[in-house]
Coordinates of C-alpha atoms in Angstrom, one line a residue:
X1 CA 0.0 0.0 0.0
X2 CA 1.3 3.5 -0.9
X3 CA 2.3 5.9 1.9
X4 CA -0.3 8.4 0.7
X5 CA -3.1 5.8 0.9
X6 CA -2.0 4.8 4.4
X7 CA -1.9 8.4 5.5
X8 CA -5.4 9.1 4.1
X9 CA -6.9 6.0 5.6
X10 CA -5.4 6.8 9.0
X11 CA -6.7 10.4 9.0
X12 CA -10.1 9.3 7.7
X13 CA -10.3 6.9 10.7
X14 CA -9.5 9.8 13.0
X15 CA -11.9 12.1 11.4
X16 CA -14.7 9.6 11.7
X17 CA -14.5 10.1 15.4
X18 CA -15.3 13.8 15.1
X19 CA -19.1 13.6 15.5
X20 CA -19.9 17.2 16.1
X21 CA -23.6 17.3 16.9
X22 CA -25.7 20.3 15.8
X23 CA -27.7 21.8 18.6
X24 CA -29.9 20.4 21.3
X25 CA -32.8 19.0 19.3
X26 CA -35.7 21.4 18.9
X27 CA -33.8 24.2 20.7
X28 CA -31.1 24.4 18.1
X29 CA -33.7 24.1 15.3
X30 CA -35.6 27.0 16.8
X31 CA -32.4 29.1 17.0
X32 CA -31.5 28.5 13.4
X33 CA -32.9 31.2 11.1
X34 CA -35.5 30.0 8.7
X35 CA -34.5 30.2 5.1
X36 CA -37.2 29.1 2.7
X37 CA -36.7 25.8 1.0
X38 CA -35.9 26.3 -2.7
X39 CA -36.7 23.6 -5.3
X40 CA -34.7 23.0 -8.5
X41 CA -35.7 24.8 -11.7
X42 CA -33.7 22.5 -13.9
X43 CA -33.4 18.7 -14.3
X44 CA -30.5 17.0 -12.6
X45 CA -29.4 15.4 -15.8
X46 CA -29.1 18.8 -17.5
X47 CA -26.2 19.7 -15.2
X48 CA -24.0 17.3 -17.1
X49 CA -23.8 19.9 -19.9
X50 CA -22.6 22.7 -17.6
X51 CA -19.4 24.2 -19.0
X52 CA -16.7 24.5 -16.3
X53 CA -13.9 25.5 -18.7
X54 CA -13.7 29.1 -17.4
X55 CA -13.2 27.7 -13.9
X56 CA -10.9 24.7 -14.3
X57 CA -9.5 25.3 -17.8
X58 CA -9.6 23.2 -21.0
X59 CA -10.2 19.6 -20.2
X60 CA -12.6 20.2 -17.3
X61 CA -15.6 17.8 -17.6
X62 CA -18.6 16.6 -15.8
X63 CA -18.8 12.9 -15.9
X64 CA -22.2 12.3 -14.3
X65 CA -25.2 14.0 -12.9
X66 CA -27.6 11.6 -11.4
X67 CA -30.5 11.7 -9.0
X68 CA -30.7 9.3 -6.1
X69 CA -31.3 8.9 -2.3
X70 CA -28.9 8.8 0.6
X71 CA -29.7 7.7 4.1
X72 CA -29.2 10.4 6.7
X73 CA -30.1 9.7 10.3
X74 CA -32.5 7.0 9.3
X75 CA -34.3 9.0 6.6
X76 CA -33.8 8.9 2.8
X77 CA -32.9 12.3 1.4
X78 CA -33.0 12.8 -2.4
X79 CA -29.9 14.4 -4.0
X80 CA -28.7 15.3 -7.4
X81 CA -25.1 14.2 -7.3
X82 CA -22.7 15.7 -9.8
X83 CA -19.2 14.3 -10.3
X84 CA -16.4 15.5 -12.6
X85 CA -12.8 16.7 -13.0
X86 CA -11.4 20.2 -13.2
X87 CA -8.3 20.3 -15.2
X88 CA -5.8 18.9 -14.9
X89 CA -6.9 16.3 -12.3
X90 CA -9.0 17.9 -9.6
X91 CA -11.8 15.4 -9.0
X92 CA -14.9 16.7 -7.3
X93 CA -18.4 15.7 -6.1
X94 CA -21.3 18.0 -5.5
X95 CA -24.5 16.9 -3.8
X96 CA -27.5 19.1 -4.4
X97 CA -30.7 18.4 -2.4
X98 CA -33.8 17.9 -4.6
X99 CA -36.6 18.7 -2.1
X100 CA -34.9 20.1 1.0
X101 CA -32.4 22.9 0.1
X102 CA -32.3 25.7 2.6
X103 CA -30.2 28.0 0.4
X104 CA -27.0 27.0 2.3
X105 CA -23.8 25.5 0.9
X106 CA -20.9 23.8 2.7
X107 CA -17.6 22.6 1.4
X108 CA -16.2 19.7 3.3
X109 CA -12.4 19.8 3.9
X110 CA -10.1 16.8 3.3
X111 CA -7.7 15.4 5.8
X112 CA -4.1 14.0 5.5
X113 CA -2.7 14.5 2.0
X114 CA -6.2 14.0 0.6
X115 CA -6.3 12.0 -2.6
X116 CA -9.9 10.9 -2.3
X117 CA -13.3 12.5 -2.5
X118 CA -15.5 12.6 0.6
X119 CA -18.6 10.5 0.0
X120 CA -20.4 11.7 3.1
X121 CA -24.0 13.0 2.9
X122 CA -23.3 15.4 5.9
X123 CA -20.3 17.5 6.9
X124 CA -18.0 15.5 9.1
X125 CA -18.2 18.2 11.8
X126 CA -22.0 18.5 11.7
X127 CA -23.4 15.1 12.4
X128 CA -26.8 15.4 13.9
X129 CA -27.2 19.1 12.9
X130 CA -30.9 19.7 11.9
X131 CA -29.9 21.6 8.7
X132 CA -27.5 18.8 7.7
X133 CA -29.7 15.9 8.9
X134 CA -32.7 17.2 6.9
X135 CA -30.7 17.5 3.7
X136 CA -30.6 21.3 3.8
X137 CA -27.1 21.8 2.5
X138 CA -25.5 21.6 -0.9
X139 CA -22.2 19.7 -0.2
X140 CA -19.0 19.7 -2.1
X141 CA -15.7 17.8 -1.7
X142 CA -12.6 17.3 -3.8
X143 CA -9.5 15.0 -4.0
X144 CA -7.4 18.2 -4.3
X145 CA -5.8 17.2 -7.6
X146 CA -4.6 13.6 -7.2
X147 CA -5.6 10.2 -6.0
X148 CA -4.0 8.3 -3.1
X149 CA -2.8 5.6 -5.5
X150 CA -0.6 8.0 -7.5
X151 CA 3.0 7.5 -6.3
X152 CA 4.6 10.6 -7.7
X153 CA 2.0 13.2 -7.8
X154 CA 3.8 15.5 -5.3
X155 CA 6.7 15.8 -7.8
X156 CA 4.5 17.7 -10.2
X157 CA 4.3 21.4 -9.7
X158 CA 0.7 21.8 -10.8
X159 CA -0.4 19.0 -8.5
X160 CA 1.4 20.7 -5.6
X161 CA -0.5 23.9 -6.3
X162 CA -3.8 22.1 -6.6
X163 CA -3.2 20.4 -3.2
X164 CA -2.0 23.6 -1.5
X165 CA -5.0 25.8 -2.4
X166 CA -6.3 25.7 -6.0
X167 CA -8.3 22.4 -5.7
X168 CA -10.6 23.6 -3.0
X169 CA -11.1 27.0 -4.5
X170 CA -12.0 25.9 -8.0
X171 CA -14.3 23.2 -6.6
X172 CA -16.1 25.9 -4.6
X173 CA -16.4 28.0 -7.8
X174 CA -17.7 25.1 -9.8
X175 CA -20.2 24.2 -7.0
X176 CA -21.6 27.8 -7.0
X177 CA -22.1 27.6 -10.8
X178 CA -23.9 24.3 -10.4
X179 CA -26.1 25.8 -7.7
X180 CA -27.1 28.7 -10.0
X181 CA -27.8 26.3 -12.9
X182 CA -29.9 23.8 -10.8
X183 CA -31.9 26.2 -8.6
X184 CA -32.0 29.3 -10.7
X185 CA -30.4 31.3 -7.9
X186 CA -27.2 31.5 -5.9
X187 CA -26.8 30.2 -2.4
X188 CA -27.6 32.7 0.5
X189 CA -24.7 31.5 2.6
X190 CA -21.5 29.5 1.9
X191 CA -19.6 27.7 4.6
X192 CA -16.4 25.7 5.0
X193 CA -16.1 22.9 7.5
X194 CA -12.8 21.0 8.0
X195 CA -10.3 19.5 10.4
X196 CA -6.6 18.6 10.3
X197 CA -5.5 19.4 6.7
X198 CA -9.1 20.4 6.2
X199 CA -8.4 23.1 8.9
X200 CA -5.4 24.2 6.9
X201 CA -7.6 24.4 3.8
X202 CA -10.2 26.6 5.6
X203 CA -7.6 29.1 6.8
X204 CA -6.0 29.1 3.4
X205 CA -9.3 30.1 1.9
X206 CA -9.8 32.9 4.5
X207 CA -6.3 34.2 3.7
X208 CA -6.2 33.7 -0.1
X209 CA -9.8 33.8 -1.2
X210 CA -11.6 35.9 1.5
X211 CA -14.9 36.0 -0.4
X212 CA -15.3 32.3 -1.0
X213 CA -17.2 31.6 2.2
X214 CA -19.3 33.5 4.6
X215 CA -18.3 31.3 7.6
X216 CA -15.5 28.9 8.2
X217 CA -15.1 26.3 10.9
X218 CA -11.5 25.2 11.4
X219 CA -10.5 22.3 13.6
X220 CA -7.0 21.3 14.7
X221 CA -5.4 22.9 11.6
X222 CA -2.3 21.5 9.9
X223 CA -1.6 25.0 8.8
X224 CA 2.0 25.0 9.8
X225 CA 2.3 22.3 7.1
X226 CA 6.0 22.4 6.3
X227 CA 7.2 22.3 9.9
X228 CA 4.5 19.9 11.1
X229 CA 5.2 17.2 8.5
X230 CA 9.0 17.4 8.7
X231 CA 10.6 18.6 12.0
X232 CA 7.5 17.9 14.3
X233 CA 6.8 14.4 13.2
X234 CA 10.5 13.8 12.6
X235 CA 11.4 14.7 16.1
X236 CA 8.7 12.4 17.6
X237 CA 9.7 9.5 15.3
X238 CA 13.4 9.7 16.0
X239 CA 13.0 10.4 19.7
X240 CA 11.3 7.0 20.0
X241 CA 14.4 5.2 18.6
X242 CA 17.2 4.4 21.0
X243 CA 19.8 5.7 18.7
X244 CA 17.9 8.8 17.6
X245 CA 17.8 7.4 14.0
X246 CA 15.2 5.3 12.2
X247 CA 17.6 2.3 12.3
X248 CA 17.5 2.2 16.1
X249 CA 15.2 0.1 18.3
X250 CA 11.8 1.5 19.3
X251 CA 11.6 2.6 22.9
X252 CA 8.1 3.4 24.1
X253 CA 5.3 1.0 23.5
X254 CA 1.5 1.2 24.3
X255 CA 1.7 -0.4 27.8
X256 CA 4.3 2.1 29.1
X257 CA 2.4 5.0 27.5
X258 CA -0.7 4.0 29.5
X259 CA 1.4 3.9 32.6
X260 CA 2.8 7.4 31.9
X261 CA -0.7 8.7 31.3
X262 CA -1.9 7.4 34.6
X263 CA 1.0 9.1 36.4
X264 CA 0.4 12.4 34.6
X265 CA -3.3 12.5 35.5
X266 CA -2.5 11.6 39.1
X267 CA -0.1 14.4 39.3
X268 CA -2.0 17.1 37.4
X269 CA -5.7 16.4 37.3
X270 CA -6.6 18.5 40.3
X271 CA -4.7 21.6 39.3
X272 CA -7.8 23.0 37.5
X273 CA -9.8 22.6 40.7
X274 CA -11.7 19.4 39.7
X275 CA -10.7 15.8 39.8
X276 CA -12.3 14.3 36.8
X277 CA -9.5 12.6 34.8
X278 CA -9.2 15.6 32.4
X279 CA -6.7 18.4 32.3
X280 CA -8.5 21.7 31.5
X281 CA -5.3 23.4 30.6
X282 CA -2.2 21.1 30.3
X283 CA 0.1 24.1 30.5
X284 CA -0.5 24.0 34.3
X285 CA 1.2 20.6 34.4
X286 CA 4.9 20.2 34.9
X287 CA 5.2 16.4 35.4
X288 CA 8.6 14.9 35.3
X289 CA 8.7 11.3 33.8
X290 CA 11.7 10.6 36.0
X291 CA 9.4 10.4 39.0
X292 CA 8.2 7.0 37.7
X293 CA 11.7 5.7 36.7
X294 CA 12.5 2.2 37.7
X295 CA 15.0 1.7 40.5
X296 CA 18.5 1.0 39.5
X297 CA 19.0 -2.7 38.8
X298 CA 15.2 -3.4 38.9
X299 CA 14.4 -6.8 37.4
X300 CA 10.7 -6.1 36.8
X301 CA 10.2 -2.9 34.9
X302 CA 6.5 -3.5 33.9
X303 CA 5.2 -0.8 36.3
X304 CA 7.8 1.8 35.9
X305 CA 9.8 3.5 33.1
X306 CA 13.4 2.6 32.2
X307 CA 15.9 5.3 32.0
X308 CA 15.7 5.1 28.2
X309 CA 11.9 5.3 28.3
X310 CA 12.1 8.4 30.6
X311 CA 14.5 10.1 28.2
X312 CA 12.2 9.4 25.2
X313 CA 9.1 10.7 27.1
X314 CA 11.0 13.8 28.2
X315 CA 12.0 14.5 24.6
X316 CA 8.4 14.1 23.4
X317 CA 7.2 16.8 26.0
X318 CA 10.2 19.2 25.7
X319 CA 10.8 19.1 22.0
X320 CA 14.1 19.9 20.3
X321 CA 16.4 23.0 20.9
X322 CA 19.1 24.4 18.7
X323 CA 22.4 22.9 19.9
X324 CA 24.1 26.3 19.8
X325 CA 21.5 28.9 20.6
X326 CA 19.3 26.7 22.7
X327 CA 16.3 28.3 21.0
X328 CA 13.2 26.2 20.7
X329 CA 12.9 24.6 17.2
X330 CA 9.1 23.8 17.4
X331 CA 6.4 26.0 18.7
X332 CA 4.7 23.2 20.6
X333 CA 4.5 19.4 21.0
X334 CA 2.2 16.8 22.5
X335 CA 0.6 18.1 25.7
X336 CA 0.3 16.4 29.1
X337 CA -2.8 14.3 29.1
X338 CA -2.6 13.3 25.4
X339 CA -0.5 10.2 26.0
X340 CA -3.1 7.6 25.2
X341 CA -3.5 9.0 21.7
X342 CA 0.3 8.6 21.0
X343 CA -0.2 5.0 20.2
X344 CA -0.5 4.5 16.4
X345 CA 1.2 7.9 15.7
X346 CA 4.7 8.2 17.1
X347 CA 4.3 5.2 19.5
X348 CA 3.9 1.9 17.7
X349 CA 0.4 0.5 17.4
X350 CA 1.3 -2.7 19.2
X351 CA 4.1 -4.4 21.1
X352 CA 5.1 -6.2 17.9
X353 CA 5.1 -3.2 15.6
X354 CA 8.4 -2.2 14.0
X355 CA 7.6 1.3 12.8
X356 CA 5.5 4.4 13.6
X357 CA 3.1 6.4 11.6
X358 CA 5.1 9.6 12.0
X359 CA 7.9 8.0 9.9
X360 CA 5.4 7.6 7.1
X361 CA 4.2 11.2 7.4
X362 CA 7.7 12.6 7.0
X363 CA 8.4 10.3 4.0
X364 CA 5.1 11.1 2.3
X365 CA 5.4 14.9 2.5
X366 CA 9.0 15.3 1.5
X367 CA 8.4 16.4 -2.1
X368 CA 5.7 18.8 -1.1
X369 CA 7.9 20.6 1.5
X370 CA 11.4 20.7 0.1
X371 CA 12.7 22.2 -3.2
X372 CA 15.7 19.8 -3.3
X373 CA 15.8 17.3 -6.2
X374 CA 16.4 14.7 -3.5
X375 CA 14.6 16.0 -0.4
X376 CA 16.0 15.2 3.1
X377 CA 15.0 11.8 4.5
X378 CA 13.9 11.4 8.1
X379 CA 17.4 10.8 9.3
X380 CA 18.7 13.8 7.4
X381 CA 16.5 16.3 9.2
X382 CA 18.4 18.7 11.3
X383 CA 16.8 20.2 14.4
X384 CA 18.5 23.6 14.1
X385 CA 17.6 27.1 13.4
X386 CA 19.6 26.9 10.2
X387 CA 17.4 24.1 8.8
X388 CA 14.5 26.5 8.6
X389 CA 16.1 27.9 5.4
X390 CA 15.0 24.7 3.7
X391 CA 11.4 25.1 5.0
X392 CA 10.8 28.7 4.0
X393 CA 10.9 28.5 0.2
X394 CA 7.4 26.8 0.1
X395 CA 6.1 28.4 3.2
X396 CA 3.8 30.7 1.3
X397 CA 2.6 27.8 -0.9
X398 CA 1.7 25.2 1.7
X399 CA 1.3 27.0 5.0
X400 CA -1.8 28.9 6.1
X401 CA -0.3 30.9 9.0
X402 CA -0.8 34.5 7.8
X403 CA -2.3 36.2 10.9
X404 CA -3.7 39.1 8.8
X405 CA -7.3 38.2 8.0
X406 CA -8.4 41.8 7.4
X407 CA -9.8 41.1 3.9
X408 CA -11.9 38.1 5.2
X409 CA -13.2 40.3 8.1
X410 CA -14.0 43.2 5.7
X411 CA -15.9 40.8 3.5
X412 CA -18.1 39.9 6.5
X413 CA -16.6 36.5 7.1
X414 CA -16.8 34.7 10.4
X415 CA -14.3 32.2 11.7
X416 CA -14.5 29.5 14.5
X417 CA -11.2 27.9 15.3
X418 CA -11.1 24.9 17.7
X419 CA -8.5 22.4 18.9
X420 CA -8.5 19.5 21.3
X421 CA -6.0 19.8 24.2
X422 CA -5.2 16.1 23.8
X423 CA -4.4 16.2 20.1
X424 CA -1.7 13.6 19.3
X425 CA -1.0 14.8 15.8
X426 CA -0.9 18.6 15.9
X427 CA 0.0 20.5 19.0
X428 CA -2.7 22.9 20.2
X429 CA 0.1 25.2 21.1
X430 CA 0.4 25.9 17.3
X431 CA -3.1 27.2 17.2
X432 CA -2.6 29.3 20.4
X433 CA 0.5 30.8 18.8
X434 CA -1.6 31.7 15.7
X435 CA -4.2 33.3 17.9
X436 CA -1.5 35.4 19.6
X437 CA -0.1 36.4 16.2
X438 CA -3.5 37.6 15.2
X439 CA -3.7 39.6 18.4
X440 CA -0.4 41.3 17.5
X441 CA -1.4 41.9 13.8
X442 CA -5.1 42.8 14.0
X443 CA -5.7 43.6 17.6
X444 CA -8.2 41.9 20.0
X445 CA -11.1 44.2 19.2
X446 CA -10.9 43.5 15.5
X447 CA -10.6 39.7 16.2
X448 CA -13.7 39.8 18.5
X449 CA -15.7 41.1 15.6
X450 CA -15.2 38.0 13.4
X451 CA -13.5 35.1 15.1
X452 CA -13.7 32.8 18.2
X453 CA -11.3 30.1 19.4
X454 CA -12.2 27.1 21.6
X455 CA -9.8 24.7 23.2
X456 CA -11.5 21.4 24.2
X457 CA -10.1 19.5 27.2
X458 CA -9.3 15.9 26.7
X459 CA -10.2 15.8 23.1
X460 CA -7.7 14.1 20.6
X461 CA -7.1 14.9 17.0
X462 CA -10.4 16.0 15.4
X463 CA -12.3 13.9 17.9
X464 CA -11.9 11.0 20.2
X465 CA -9.9 11.1 23.4
X466 CA -11.2 11.1 27.0
X467 CA -13.0 14.4 26.8
X468 CA -16.2 15.4 25.1
X469 CA -15.6 15.4 21.3
X470 CA -19.1 16.2 20.1
X471 CA -20.1 19.8 19.7
X472 CA -22.3 22.0 17.5
X473 CA -20.1 24.2 15.3
X474 CA -22.2 24.5 12.2
X475 CA -25.2 26.0 13.9
X476 CA -22.8 28.4 15.8
X477 CA -21.3 29.7 12.6
X478 CA -24.7 29.8 10.9
X479 CA -26.3 31.8 13.7
X480 CA -23.3 34.2 13.7
X481 CA -23.5 34.8 9.9
X482 CA -27.3 35.1 9.6
X483 CA -28.2 36.7 12.9
X484 CA -25.0 38.4 14.0
X485 CA -25.2 36.3 17.1
X486 CA -21.5 35.7 18.1
X487 CA -21.0 32.3 19.8
X488 CA -20.3 32.2 23.5
X489 CA -20.6 28.9 25.4
X490 CA -20.7 25.8 23.2
X491 CA -21.8 22.6 24.8
X492 CA -19.6 19.6 24.2
X493 CA -20.9 16.0 24.6
X494 CA -19.7 12.5 25.2
X495 CA -21.9 9.7 24.1
X496 CA -22.1 6.0 24.7
X497 CA -20.3 4.0 22.0
X498 CA -23.1 1.5 21.8
X499 CA -26.3 3.4 22.4
X500 CA -25.1 6.9 21.3
X501 CA -26.9 8.2 24.5
X502 CA -25.3 11.4 26.0
X503 CA -23.2 10.4 29.0
X504 CA -21.5 13.8 29.7
X505 CA -21.9 17.4 28.7
X506 CA -19.8 20.4 29.5
X507 CA -19.5 23.9 28.0
X508 CA -16.4 25.3 26.4
X509 CA -15.9 29.1 26.2
X510 CA -14.1 31.4 23.9
X511 CA -10.4 31.4 24.6
X512 CA -8.9 32.1 27.1
X513 CA -11.9 31.5 29.4
X514 CA -12.4 28.0 30.8
X515 CA -15.3 26.0 32.2
X516 CA -15.3 25.8 36.0
X517 CA -17.4 23.4 38.0
X518 CA -19.9 25.3 40.3
X519 CA -19.1 22.9 43.2
X520 CA -22.7 21.6 43.3
X521 CA -24.9 19.7 40.9
X522 CA -24.2 16.8 38.6
X523 CA -20.6 17.2 37.3
X524 CA -21.6 15.4 34.1
X525 CA -24.1 18.1 33.2
X526 CA -23.2 21.3 31.4
X527 CA -25.5 23.3 33.6
X528 CA -23.2 22.7 36.5
X529 CA -20.4 24.8 35.0
X530 CA -19.7 28.5 34.5
X531 CA -17.2 30.6 32.6
X532 CA -14.0 31.3 34.5
X533 CA -10.8 33.2 34.0
X534 CA -7.8 31.6 32.2
X535 CA -5.8 29.1 34.2
X536 CA -2.6 30.0 32.4
X537 CA -1.7 33.5 31.1
X538 CA 1.8 32.8 29.8
X539 CA 2.6 33.8 26.2
X540 CA 3.8 31.1 23.9
X541 CA 7.6 31.0 24.1
X542 CA 9.9 32.2 21.3
X543 CA 10.8 29.6 18.7
X544 CA 12.8 29.3 15.5
X545 CA 9.8 29.7 13.1
X546 CA 8.2 32.7 14.8
X547 CA 8.5 34.6 11.5
X548 CA 6.1 32.2 9.9
X549 CA 3.4 33.7 12.0
X550 CA 3.8 37.2 10.5
X551 CA 2.0 38.6 7.5
X552 CA 3.3 37.4 4.1
X553 CA 2.2 37.5 0.5
X554 CA 0.8 34.3 -0.8
X555 CA 2.6 32.3 -3.4
X556 CA 1.7 33.5 -6.9
X557 CA -1.6 32.2 -8.3

């Protein structure tokens, strides 16, 4: 199996955990502004003749336009599904509701290195949302210019551009043209919903194409793409080898990671004022893995960490520093409380595994990141300030870290940014650093007019984890765009894996506020919490790539 396919499958598995429910039943539906349902004015089959040449170029074609039903939440919803290719190879799928369109459109972001077209009938971060569950959205998705089975796509300059930003943009333009052709009118509101690389895509749109969407929901963004997929995953992969190179023996395995997690929670759980197994802000924690190191000469090391395991865990938490200047090389790494999610990423999936996923990530992204004819391998990465000279040439192409969103704000756009504190793939510190860069560039007052950020305790990459991974972001952005109602508290939920019944609910508040237990009432109910001041007020430390979070001109179109 190709690296790209493995990456895409793994990210898809992660994203499938991100069930972000839309509202509290009838309450959410009542809060959502009514937009009249609009029926088609053209036959579905007629969309096959829509000319997309002006959007995608010569060779752009629609291969099918067929009507059928899709099951959503137990009901059959009728869609007109249009599939095609925008030149040279941007595959797309657009689903247009036949009887239930509420004049809203949402593009669904793609995770990993993409390479496949999302077949979902609802946005991945809006499962259960009344608008989505009733088939009220036109939905679009794209493979971003390649398929996962193509071995060398990242060596082609046009394919790199299509992946970086063009694929999503032209798919959005094509979708809007199909909406006009099918319904005889344009959409009233256009949204973007994505997580991981989908989050990068959403921020890229806000920065490069500020009028594409009225509202954007960004989760756990892989927006620091070049650093994330080289030095970040490279450091984690090599730290878990006893020689510091991929040829060494793996050090930390799942059983010891579970042991480490238990110790971290025991040491830091109560720092936020509540003992619930969840760290509200891991930056409060300063756990030292050496406190659970095995005694010298111990014959049974099953319930403690060896000196080598302690060193590896410490490297995970602390990250690399330049050997000369001692400057931090990465903005952030895995946070305390995220340990259980490490398995399958930079800790092997089982006791018999011989490699880690982070190694494949570095290998799969080399040709996208570096301009070298022969890009650096995992073992050739250098954790130094000087190495950033190799990451900057394609910074403006791949990264979406420009903190100046003035044009998006001026266009009336709204942005919701969220990240799980227990993310095992992308550090939430990255997202905090971006928020701080926006403060410096735009000012808090300007930010408050169009964006909110939420950090969700205990939630892993795009979902899962020990926290509450389910939340309503689509209604929040829709209410803000249509009613001017800025989101405040958003309720997060945890559900039973078998029955899907809600077992825990808790609010999250716009950063930097945190939820605090009232001290009375059911601690599993959101009503028992209130907004409280930040637990940590420290600014993100200086690091070698700080300049990547300053305004820059995008790579040429």
